[in-house]
Coordinates of N, CA, C and O in Angstrom, one line a residue:
M1 N 121.6 18.4 99.7 CA 120.0 19.4 99.7 C 119.3 19.3 100.8 O 119.3 17.7 101.5
A2 N 118.8 20.0 101.4 CA 118.1 20.2 102.9 C 117.0 19.9 102.4 O 116.5 20.3 101.5
M3 N 116.3 19.1 103.1 CA 114.7 18.8 103.4 C 114.1 19.7 104.1 O 114.6 20.3 105.2
N4 N 112.7 20.6 103.4 CA 111.8 21.3 104.3 C 111.0 20.1 105.4 O 110.4 19.6 104.5
I5 N 110.9 20.5 106.5 CA 110.2 19.9 107.3 C 108.9 20.5 107.6 O 109.0 21.8 107.4
I6 N 107.9 20.0 107.2 CA 106.2 20.6 107.8 C 106.1 20.5 108.7 O 105.4 19.3 108.7
E7 N 106.0 21.6 109.3 CA 105.1 21.4 110.8 C 103.8 21.3 110.7 O 103.3 21.8 109.9
T8 N 103.4 20.0 111.4 CA 101.7 20.1 111.6 C 101.4 20.2 113.0 O 99.9 20.3 112.9
D9 N 102.2 20.3 114.0 CA 101.8 20.5 115.3 C 100.9 22.0 115.2 O 101.4 23.0 115.0
P10 N 99.7 21.6 115.5 CA 99.0 22.9 116.0 C 99.5 24.1 117.0 O 99.2 25.0 116.7
L11 N 99.7 23.5 117.9 CA 100.4 24.1 118.9 C 101.6 25.2 118.5 O 102.0 26.5 118.8
T12 N 102.5 24.5 117.4 CA 103.6 25.4 116.9 C 102.5 26.2 115.5 O 103.3 27.6 116.0
I13 N 102.0 25.6 115.1 CA 101.6 26.7 113.8 C 100.7 27.9 114.6 O 101.1 28.5 114.0
G14 N 100.0 27.7 115.3 CA 99.5 28.5 116.0 C 100.5 29.4 116.9 O 99.7 30.4 117.9
R15 N 101.8 29.1 117.2 CA 102.6 30.0 117.9 C 102.5 30.1 119.1 O 102.8 31.0 120.0
V16 N 101.4 29.1 119.8 CA 101.6 28.9 121.3 C 103.0 28.6 121.5 O 103.4 28.7 122.7
I17 N 103.7 27.4 121.2 CA 104.8 27.0 121.5 C 105.8 28.3 121.0 O 105.6 28.5 119.6
G18 N 106.3 28.9 121.6 CA 107.4 30.1 121.0 C 107.0 31.3 121.8 O 107.5 31.8 122.7
D19 N 105.3 31.6 121.7 CA 104.8 32.9 122.5 C 104.9 32.6 123.7 O 104.7 33.2 125.1
V20 N 103.8 31.4 123.9 CA 103.6 31.1 125.8 C 104.6 30.1 126.2 O 105.0 30.3 127.3
V21 N 105.1 29.0 125.8 CA 105.8 27.6 126.3 C 106.5 27.8 125.3 O 106.8 27.5 124.2
D22 N 107.7 26.7 125.4 CA 108.5 26.2 124.9 C 108.2 24.8 124.1 O 106.9 24.1 124.8
K23 N 108.8 24.1 123.6 CA 108.3 22.8 122.5 C 107.9 21.8 124.0 O 109.1 21.7 124.6
F24 N 106.9 20.7 123.6 CA 106.9 20.0 125.2 C 106.7 18.8 124.1 O 105.4 19.1 123.2
T25 N 106.4 17.8 124.6 CA 105.3 16.8 124.7 C 104.0 16.6 125.0 O 104.6 16.1 126.8
P26 N 103.4 16.1 124.7 CA 101.7 16.1 125.7 C 102.3 14.7 126.0 O 102.0 13.8 125.4
T27 N 101.5 14.7 127.2 CA 101.7 13.2 128.0 C 100.2 12.9 128.7 O 100.1 11.9 129.0
M28 N 99.2 14.0 128.6 CA 98.0 13.8 129.4 C 97.1 14.3 128.0 O 97.0 14.7 127.1
K29 N 95.7 13.4 128.2 CA 94.8 14.3 127.7 C 93.4 14.9 128.2 O 93.6 14.7 129.6
M30 N 93.3 16.3 128.0 CA 92.6 17.1 128.7 C 91.4 17.3 127.6 O 91.6 17.8 126.5
T31 N 90.0 17.6 128.1 CA 89.1 17.5 127.5 C 89.0 19.2 128.0 O 87.7 19.1 129.4
I32 N 88.4 20.3 127.1 CA 87.5 21.3 127.9 C 86.3 21.8 126.6 O 86.2 21.3 125.5
T33 N 85.1 21.9 127.5 CA 83.6 22.3 126.6 C 83.1 23.4 127.2 O 83.0 23.3 128.3
Y34 N 82.6 24.2 126.2 CA 81.9 25.2 126.7 C 80.5 24.7 125.9 O 80.3 24.7 124.9
N35 N 79.5 25.0 127.0 CA 78.4 24.4 126.4 C 78.1 23.3 125.8 O 77.4 22.9 124.4
N36 N 78.8 22.0 125.9 CA 79.0 20.8 125.1 C 79.6 21.1 124.4 O 79.4 20.4 123.4
K37 N 79.9 22.4 124.2 CA 81.0 21.9 122.6 C 82.4 22.2 122.7 O 83.1 23.0 123.1
Q38 N 83.3 20.9 122.2 CA 84.2 20.9 122.7 C 85.6 21.9 122.0 O 85.7 22.3 120.6
V39 N 86.6 22.3 122.8 CA 87.6 23.4 122.3 C 88.5 22.3 121.5 O 89.1 21.3 121.9
Y40 N 88.8 22.3 120.4 CA 90.0 22.4 119.2 C 91.0 22.9 119.0 O 90.7 24.2 118.4
N41 N 91.9 22.6 118.8 CA 93.2 23.9 118.6 C 92.8 24.9 117.2 O 92.6 24.1 116.1
G42 N 92.6 26.2 117.5 CA 92.8 27.0 116.0 C 91.1 27.4 115.9 O 90.7 28.1 115.2
H43 N 90.4 26.8 116.6 CA 88.8 26.8 116.4 C 88.3 27.9 116.8 O 88.8 28.2 117.9
E44 N 87.3 28.8 116.1 CA 86.9 30.0 116.8 C 85.5 29.9 117.8 O 84.7 28.8 117.2
F45 N 85.4 30.4 118.7 CA 84.2 30.7 119.7 C 83.9 32.0 119.4 O 84.7 33.1 119.7
F46 N 82.6 32.1 119.6 CA 82.3 33.7 119.9 C 82.0 34.2 121.3 O 82.0 33.0 122.2
P47 N 83.1 35.3 122.0 CA 82.7 35.8 123.2 C 81.7 35.7 124.3 O 81.5 34.9 125.4
S48 N 80.3 35.7 123.3 CA 79.0 35.2 124.0 C 78.9 34.1 124.7 O 78.3 33.9 125.0
S49 N 79.6 33.1 123.7 CA 79.4 31.6 124.3 C 80.7 31.5 125.4 O 80.7 29.7 126.1
L50 N 81.5 32.1 126.0 CA 82.4 31.8 126.9 C 81.9 32.5 128.1 O 83.0 32.8 128.9
T51 N 80.7 32.7 128.3 CA 80.6 33.9 129.8 C 80.7 33.0 131.1 O 81.0 33.7 131.9
T52 N 80.6 31.9 131.0 CA 81.3 30.8 132.2 C 82.1 29.9 132.1 O 82.1 29.6 130.9
K53 N 82.5 29.7 133.0 CA 83.7 29.0 132.7 C 83.8 27.3 131.9 O 82.7 27.0 132.4
P54 N 84.4 26.8 131.2 CA 84.1 25.9 130.7 C 84.5 24.5 131.7 O 84.8 24.7 132.9
K55 N 83.9 23.5 131.1 CA 84.3 22.1 131.8 C 85.7 21.7 131.5 O 86.0 21.6 130.1
V56 N 86.3 21.3 132.5 CA 87.9 20.9 132.0 C 88.1 19.6 132.6 O 88.3 19.3 133.7
Q57 N 88.0 18.0 131.7 CA 88.5 17.2 132.2 C 89.6 16.8 132.1 O 90.0 16.4 130.5
I58 N 90.3 16.1 132.6 CA 91.8 15.5 132.9 C 91.4 14.0 132.9 O 90.6 13.5 133.6
H59 N 92.1 13.3 131.7 CA 91.8 12.0 131.6 C 93.5 11.4 131.7 O 94.4 11.8 131.3
G60 N 93.5 10.7 132.4 CA 94.5 9.9 133.0 C 95.2 10.6 134.4 O 94.4 11.1 135.1
G61 N 96.3 9.8 135.2 CA 96.9 10.1 136.5 C 96.2 9.5 137.0 O 95.2 8.6 136.6
D62 N 95.9 9.9 138.6 CA 95.1 9.2 139.4 C 94.7 10.0 140.3 O 95.3 10.8 140.3
M63 N 93.8 9.7 141.7 CA 93.5 10.8 142.2 C 94.5 10.9 143.3 O 94.4 12.2 144.2
R64 N 95.7 10.5 143.1 CA 96.8 11.0 144.2 C 97.7 12.1 143.6 O 98.9 12.6 143.7
S65 N 97.8 12.2 142.0 CA 98.1 12.9 141.1 C 97.1 14.1 140.7 O 96.1 14.5 140.9
F66 N 98.2 15.4 141.1 CA 97.7 16.8 141.1 C 97.9 17.6 140.1 O 99.1 17.6 139.6
F67 N 97.2 18.4 139.4 CA 97.6 19.2 138.0 C 97.0 20.6 138.5 O 96.1 20.8 139.1
T68 N 97.4 21.9 137.9 CA 97.2 23.3 137.8 C 97.0 23.4 136.5 O 97.3 23.1 135.3
L69 N 95.8 24.2 136.1 CA 95.3 24.5 135.0 C 95.5 25.9 134.6 O 95.1 26.7 135.6
V70 N 96.0 26.3 133.5 CA 96.3 28.2 133.6 C 95.5 28.0 132.1 O 95.7 27.6 131.2
M71 N 94.7 29.6 132.4 CA 94.0 30.0 130.7 C 94.8 31.2 131.0 O 94.7 32.2 131.4
T72 N 95.4 31.4 129.4 CA 96.1 32.8 129.6 C 95.6 33.1 127.9 O 95.5 32.5 126.8
D73 N 95.6 34.8 127.8 CA 95.5 35.1 126.9 C 96.8 35.9 126.0 O 97.1 36.9 126.8
P74 N 97.6 35.3 125.1 CA 99.0 35.8 124.4 C 98.6 37.0 123.9 O 100.1 38.1 123.3
D75 N 97.4 37.8 123.5 CA 97.7 38.7 122.5 C 96.9 40.1 123.0 O 96.4 40.7 121.9
V76 N 96.9 40.4 124.0 CA 96.5 41.4 124.6 C 97.7 42.7 124.4 O 98.7 42.5 124.5
P77 N 97.0 43.9 124.0 CA 96.0 44.0 123.4 C 95.5 43.6 122.1 O 94.4 43.7 122.0
G78 N 96.6 43.5 121.5 CA 96.6 43.3 120.2 C 97.4 42.0 119.8 O 98.2 42.2 119.9
P79 N 96.5 41.1 118.6 CA 98.0 40.3 118.2 C 99.1 41.0 117.5 O 100.5 40.3 117.1
S80 N 98.7 42.2 116.8 CA 100.0 42.7 116.4 C 100.9 43.3 117.3 O 102.2 43.5 116.4
D81 N 100.6 43.8 118.0 CA 101.4 44.2 118.8 C 101.2 44.0 120.6 O 100.3 44.6 121.0
P82 N 101.4 42.8 120.8 CA 101.0 42.1 122.0 C 101.9 42.6 123.2 O 102.5 42.0 124.0
Y83 N 102.2 43.9 123.5 CA 103.2 44.6 124.3 C 102.5 44.1 125.8 O 103.2 44.3 126.7
L84 N 101.1 43.8 126.2 CA 101.0 43.4 127.3 C 100.4 42.2 127.6 O 100.2 41.2 128.6
R85 N 101.3 41.5 126.4 CA 101.3 40.0 127.1 C 101.9 39.2 128.3 O 103.0 39.7 128.9
E86 N 101.3 38.2 128.7 CA 100.0 37.8 129.0 C 99.1 38.0 129.5 O 99.2 38.8 130.9
H87 N 97.7 37.8 129.4 CA 96.5 38.1 130.3 C 96.1 36.8 130.9 O 95.9 36.1 130.3
L88 N 96.2 36.8 132.2 CA 95.7 35.5 132.8 C 94.2 35.6 133.0 O 93.6 36.3 133.6
Q89 N 93.0 34.6 132.3 CA 91.9 34.6 132.5 C 91.6 33.8 133.6 O 90.8 34.0 134.0
W90 N 92.4 32.4 133.8 CA 91.9 31.7 135.1 C 93.1 30.8 135.2 O 93.9 30.7 134.6
M91 N 92.9 30.5 136.6 CA 93.7 29.4 137.2 C 93.3 28.7 138.1 O 92.4 29.1 139.2
V92 N 93.7 27.3 138.3 CA 92.9 26.3 139.0 C 94.1 25.3 139.7 O 94.7 24.8 138.8
T93 N 94.4 25.4 140.3 CA 95.6 24.0 141.3 C 95.1 22.9 142.0 O 93.7 23.3 142.3
D94 N 95.6 22.3 142.4 CA 95.4 20.8 142.7 C 94.0 20.2 142.3 O 93.1 19.5 143.5
I95 N 94.4 20.0 141.0 CA 93.2 19.4 140.5 C 93.5 17.8 140.3 O 94.7 17.8 140.2
P96 N 92.7 16.7 141.4 CA 92.8 15.4 141.3 C 92.9 14.8 140.0 O 91.8 15.3 139.1
G97 N 94.0 14.3 139.2 CA 93.8 13.5 138.0 C 92.5 12.7 138.0 O 91.7 12.1 139.1
T98 N 92.2 12.4 136.9 CA 90.8 11.4 136.5 C 89.6 12.5 136.8 O 88.5 11.7 136.4
T99 N 89.7 13.9 137.3 CA 88.6 14.8 137.7 C 88.5 15.7 136.6 O 89.1 15.7 135.4
D100 N 87.6 17.1 137.3 CA 87.7 18.0 136.4 C 88.0 19.3 137.6 O 88.1 18.6 138.7
A101 N 88.2 20.3 136.6 CA 88.5 21.6 137.2 C 87.8 21.8 138.6 O 88.2 22.7 139.3
T102 N 86.6 21.6 138.5 CA 85.8 21.8 140.0 C 86.0 21.3 140.8 O 86.0 21.6 142.3
F103 N 87.1 20.2 141.0 CA 87.8 19.2 142.3 C 88.6 20.2 142.8 O 89.4 19.5 143.6
G104 N 89.4 21.4 141.9 CA 90.7 22.0 142.3 C 90.0 23.0 142.9 O 89.1 23.5 143.2
K105 N 91.2 23.8 143.4 CA 91.3 25.1 143.7 C 91.2 26.4 143.0 O 92.7 26.6 142.5
E106 N 90.4 26.9 142.8 CA 90.4 27.8 141.9 C 91.2 29.3 142.4 O 90.7 29.7 143.5
V107 N 92.1 29.6 142.4 CA 93.0 30.5 142.6 C 93.0 31.9 141.9 O 93.4 33.0 142.7
M108 N 92.4 31.6 140.8 CA 92.4 33.3 139.7 C 90.9 32.8 139.4 O 91.1 31.8 138.2
K109 N 89.8 33.7 139.6 CA 88.8 33.2 139.1 C 88.4 33.4 137.3 O 89.3 34.1 136.9
Y110 N 87.8 32.7 137.1 CA 87.3 32.7 135.7 C 87.2 33.9 134.9 O 86.1 34.8 135.8
E111 N 87.7 34.6 134.0 CA 87.3 36.0 133.6 C 87.0 35.6 131.8 O 87.9 35.3 131.2
M112 N 85.7 35.8 131.7 CA 85.3 35.9 130.0 C 86.1 36.6 129.3 O 86.4 37.3 129.8
P113 N 86.4 35.8 128.2 CA 87.5 36.5 127.1 C 86.6 37.8 126.7 O 85.5 37.7 126.1
R114 N 87.4 38.5 126.3 CA 86.9 40.0 125.9 C 88.1 40.6 124.9 O 88.5 41.6 125.1
P115 N 88.2 39.8 123.9 CA 89.2 40.5 122.8 C 88.5 41.4 122.3 O 87.5 41.8 122.2
N116 N 89.9 42.8 122.2 CA 89.1 43.9 121.7 C 89.8 44.3 120.4 O 88.8 44.8 119.5
I117 N 91.4 44.4 120.1 CA 91.3 44.3 118.5 C 92.3 43.1 117.9 O 92.8 42.0 118.7
G118 N 91.6 42.7 117.0 CA 91.8 41.2 116.0 C 91.4 40.1 117.1 O 90.8 40.2 117.5
I119 N 92.0 39.1 116.3 CA 91.9 37.4 116.7 C 93.0 37.5 117.8 O 93.5 37.4 117.9
H120 N 92.1 36.7 119.2 CA 93.3 36.8 119.9 C 93.2 34.9 120.1 O 92.0 34.4 119.9
R121 N 94.0 34.6 120.7 CA 94.3 32.9 120.9 C 94.0 32.8 122.4 O 95.0 33.7 123.2
F122 N 93.3 32.1 123.2 CA 93.1 31.9 124.6 C 93.7 30.2 124.7 O 92.9 29.0 123.9
V123 N 94.6 30.1 125.4 CA 95.4 28.8 125.6 C 95.1 28.2 126.8 O 95.2 29.0 128.2
F124 N 95.0 26.9 127.3 CA 94.8 26.3 128.0 C 95.8 25.5 128.5 O 96.4 24.6 127.3
L125 N 96.8 25.6 129.3 CA 97.6 24.7 129.7 C 97.5 23.8 130.8 O 97.4 24.4 131.9
L126 N 97.8 22.6 131.0 CA 97.7 21.7 131.9 C 99.4 21.5 132.8 O 100.0 21.0 132.1
F127 N 99.5 21.4 133.9 CA 101.0 21.0 134.1 C 100.6 19.9 135.5 O 99.7 20.5 136.3
K128 N 101.4 18.9 135.5 CA 101.3 18.0 136.7 C 102.4 18.6 137.8 O 103.4 19.2 137.7
Q129 N 101.3 19.0 138.9 CA 102.3 18.6 140.2 C 102.8 17.8 140.7 O 102.9 16.9 140.6
K130 N 104.4 18.6 141.2 CA 105.0 17.2 141.8 C 104.0 17.0 143.5 O 104.3 15.6 144.1
R131 N 103.3 17.5 143.7 CA 102.2 17.0 145.0 C 101.4 18.0 145.5 O 101.6 19.2 144.6
R132 N 100.5 17.5 146.3 CA 99.2 18.6 146.4 C 99.7 19.9 147.3 O 100.7 20.2 147.6
Q133 N 99.4 21.2 146.6 CA 99.7 22.4 147.1 C 101.2 22.7 146.7 O 101.7 23.4 147.9
A134 N 101.9 22.2 145.8 CA 103.0 22.7 145.1 C 103.2 24.0 144.7 O 103.9 24.7 144.7
V135 N 101.7 24.5 144.4 CA 101.8 25.9 143.5 C 101.3 26.8 145.1 O 100.4 26.9 145.5
I136 N 102.7 27.6 145.5 CA 102.6 28.3 146.1 C 102.8 29.7 146.0 O 102.4 31.3 146.7
K137 N 103.4 30.2 144.9 CA 103.4 31.5 144.4 C 102.4 31.9 143.2 O 102.8 31.9 142.0
I138 N 101.3 32.6 144.0 CA 100.0 32.6 142.7 C 100.2 33.8 142.5 O 100.7 34.9 143.3
P139 N 100.0 34.2 141.2 CA 100.1 35.8 140.5 C 99.0 36.9 141.7 O 98.0 36.2 141.8
N140 N 99.5 37.9 141.8 CA 98.5 38.8 142.0 C 97.9 39.9 141.3 O 97.2 40.6 141.7
S141 N 98.4 39.7 139.9 CA 97.6 40.4 138.9 C 97.1 39.8 137.8 O 98.4 38.4 137.8
R142 N 96.4 40.0 137.1 CA 96.8 39.1 136.0 C 97.0 39.7 134.7 O 97.2 39.1 133.5
D143 N 97.5 41.2 134.6 CA 98.3 41.8 133.9 C 99.7 41.3 133.9 O 100.4 41.0 134.8
L144 N 100.1 41.2 132.7 CA 101.6 40.8 132.3 C 102.1 39.4 133.2 O 103.1 39.4 133.2
F145 N 101.1 38.7 133.0 CA 101.1 36.8 133.7 C 102.5 36.5 132.2 O 102.5 36.6 131.0
N146 N 103.1 35.9 132.7 CA 104.2 34.7 132.0 C 104.4 33.6 132.8 O 104.6 33.0 133.7
T147 N 103.7 32.4 131.4 CA 103.5 31.4 132.1 C 104.6 30.3 132.0 O 105.0 29.5 133.2
R148 N 105.4 30.9 131.5 CA 106.8 30.1 131.7 C 107.6 30.6 133.2 O 108.0 29.6 133.7
N149 N 107.6 32.1 133.5 CA 107.6 32.3 134.9 C 107.2 31.2 135.8 O 107.7 30.9 136.9
F150 N 106.1 31.3 135.7 CA 105.2 31.0 136.6 C 105.3 29.5 136.8 O 105.6 29.0 138.2
A151 N 105.4 28.4 135.2 CA 106.0 27.2 135.9 C 107.4 27.1 136.5 O 107.4 26.2 137.4
D152 N 108.3 27.8 136.3 CA 109.5 27.7 136.5 C 109.8 28.5 138.1 O 110.2 27.3 139.2
E153 N 108.7 29.2 138.7 CA 108.8 29.6 140.2 C 108.3 28.4 140.9 O 108.6 28.5 142.1
N154 N 107.3 27.5 140.5 CA 106.4 26.9 140.8 C 107.0 25.3 140.8 O 106.2 24.4 141.3
D155 N 108.0 25.5 140.1 CA 108.6 23.8 139.8 C 107.8 22.7 138.9 O 107.7 21.6 139.4
L156 N 106.9 23.4 138.2 CA 106.0 22.6 137.5 C 106.4 22.1 136.2 O 105.7 21.3 135.7
G157 N 107.5 22.4 135.5 CA 108.2 21.9 134.3 C 107.1 22.5 133.2 O 106.6 23.4 133.1
H158 N 107.2 21.2 132.0 CA 106.5 21.6 130.9 C 105.3 21.4 131.2 O 104.9 20.4 131.8
P159 N 104.6 21.9 130.3 CA 103.1 21.2 130.3 C 102.9 19.8 129.9 O 103.7 19.4 129.2
V160 N 102.0 19.1 130.4 CA 101.7 17.8 130.1 C 100.5 17.9 128.7 O 100.0 16.8 128.4
A161 N 99.5 19.1 128.5 CA 98.6 19.0 127.9 C 98.4 20.5 127.7 O 98.7 21.5 128.1
A162 N 98.0 20.9 126.4 CA 97.6 22.1 126.0 C 96.3 22.1 124.7 O 96.8 21.1 124.0
V163 N 95.4 23.0 124.6 CA 95.0 23.4 123.8 C 94.4 24.9 123.6 O 94.5 25.4 124.4
F164 N 94.3 25.2 122.4 CA 93.9 26.8 122.3 C 92.6 27.0 121.0 O 92.3 26.2 120.5
F165 N 92.2 28.3 121.6 CA 90.7 28.3 120.7 C 91.2 30.1 120.1 O 92.1 30.7 120.9
N166 N 90.6 30.5 119.2 CA 90.7 31.8 118.9 C 89.3 32.6 119.2 O 88.2 32.2 119.0
A167 N 89.2 34.1 119.2 CA 88.0 34.6 119.4 C 88.5 35.9 118.9 O 89.4 36.2 119.1
Q168 N 87.0 36.6 118.4 CA 87.5 38.1 118.3 C 86.3 38.8 118.7 O 85.3 38.4 119.5
R169 N 86.4 40.0 118.9 CA 85.2 41.0 119.1 C 84.2 40.5 118.3 O 84.4 40.9 117.3
E170 N 82.7 40.7 118.9 CA 81.8 40.3 118.3 C 81.1 41.4 117.5 O 80.9 42.5 118.5
T171 N 80.6 41.5 116.7 CA 79.8 43.0 115.9 C 78.3 43.2 116.5 O 77.8 41.5 116.8
A172 N 77.7 44.2 116.7 CA 76.1 44.5 117.1 C 75.6 43.8 116.1 O 76.0 43.2 114.5
P173 N 74.7 43.0 116.2 CA 73.6 41.9 115.3 C 73.3 43.0 114.2 O 72.6 44.1 114.7
R174 N 73.2 42.4 113.3 CA 73.0 43.4 111.7 C 71.1 43.1 111.7 O 70.8 42.1 111.6
R175 N 70.6 43.9 111.3 CA 69.2 44.3 111.1 C 69.0 43.6 109.7 O 69.6 44.0 108.6
R176 N 67.9 42.8 109.6 CA 67.9 42.2 108.1 C 66.6 42.9 107.4 O 65.8 43.5 107.9

């Protein structure tokens, strides 16, 4: 008799594993906050609260280890038919361990999430670099970005941390 294994990993349930990256084991802790509100897997944020880039704190490593942060939207133009997958929202390289993203090199400026159709996932992935300035193949476009290919081209391996949130288009405020 076969046993059904119930998957509890939010990255798998949220299809980040599969749609964006292959299965991996997180080895670092990363904290992401928008206006002092921490991002947890699968929680929803209003796009109006995401206008400025978040604070990204890396817990672990040391000043001699460097990391690349990727923020991507795998649900463009909409989650039911994401034929434009992925859209690169933000990229920071050369972030020293134990610091935050402001200490790294922003190679793709932060773009505020603007989901148009349906509920979009916005995924933050942290990769450990082999050395400083190891990321040399920087994408020249935000459109049709591929996290797997980017990691392969820059010899980054699997992510060491990841978290995602959901957002959908906000409707106009209703009068009462």
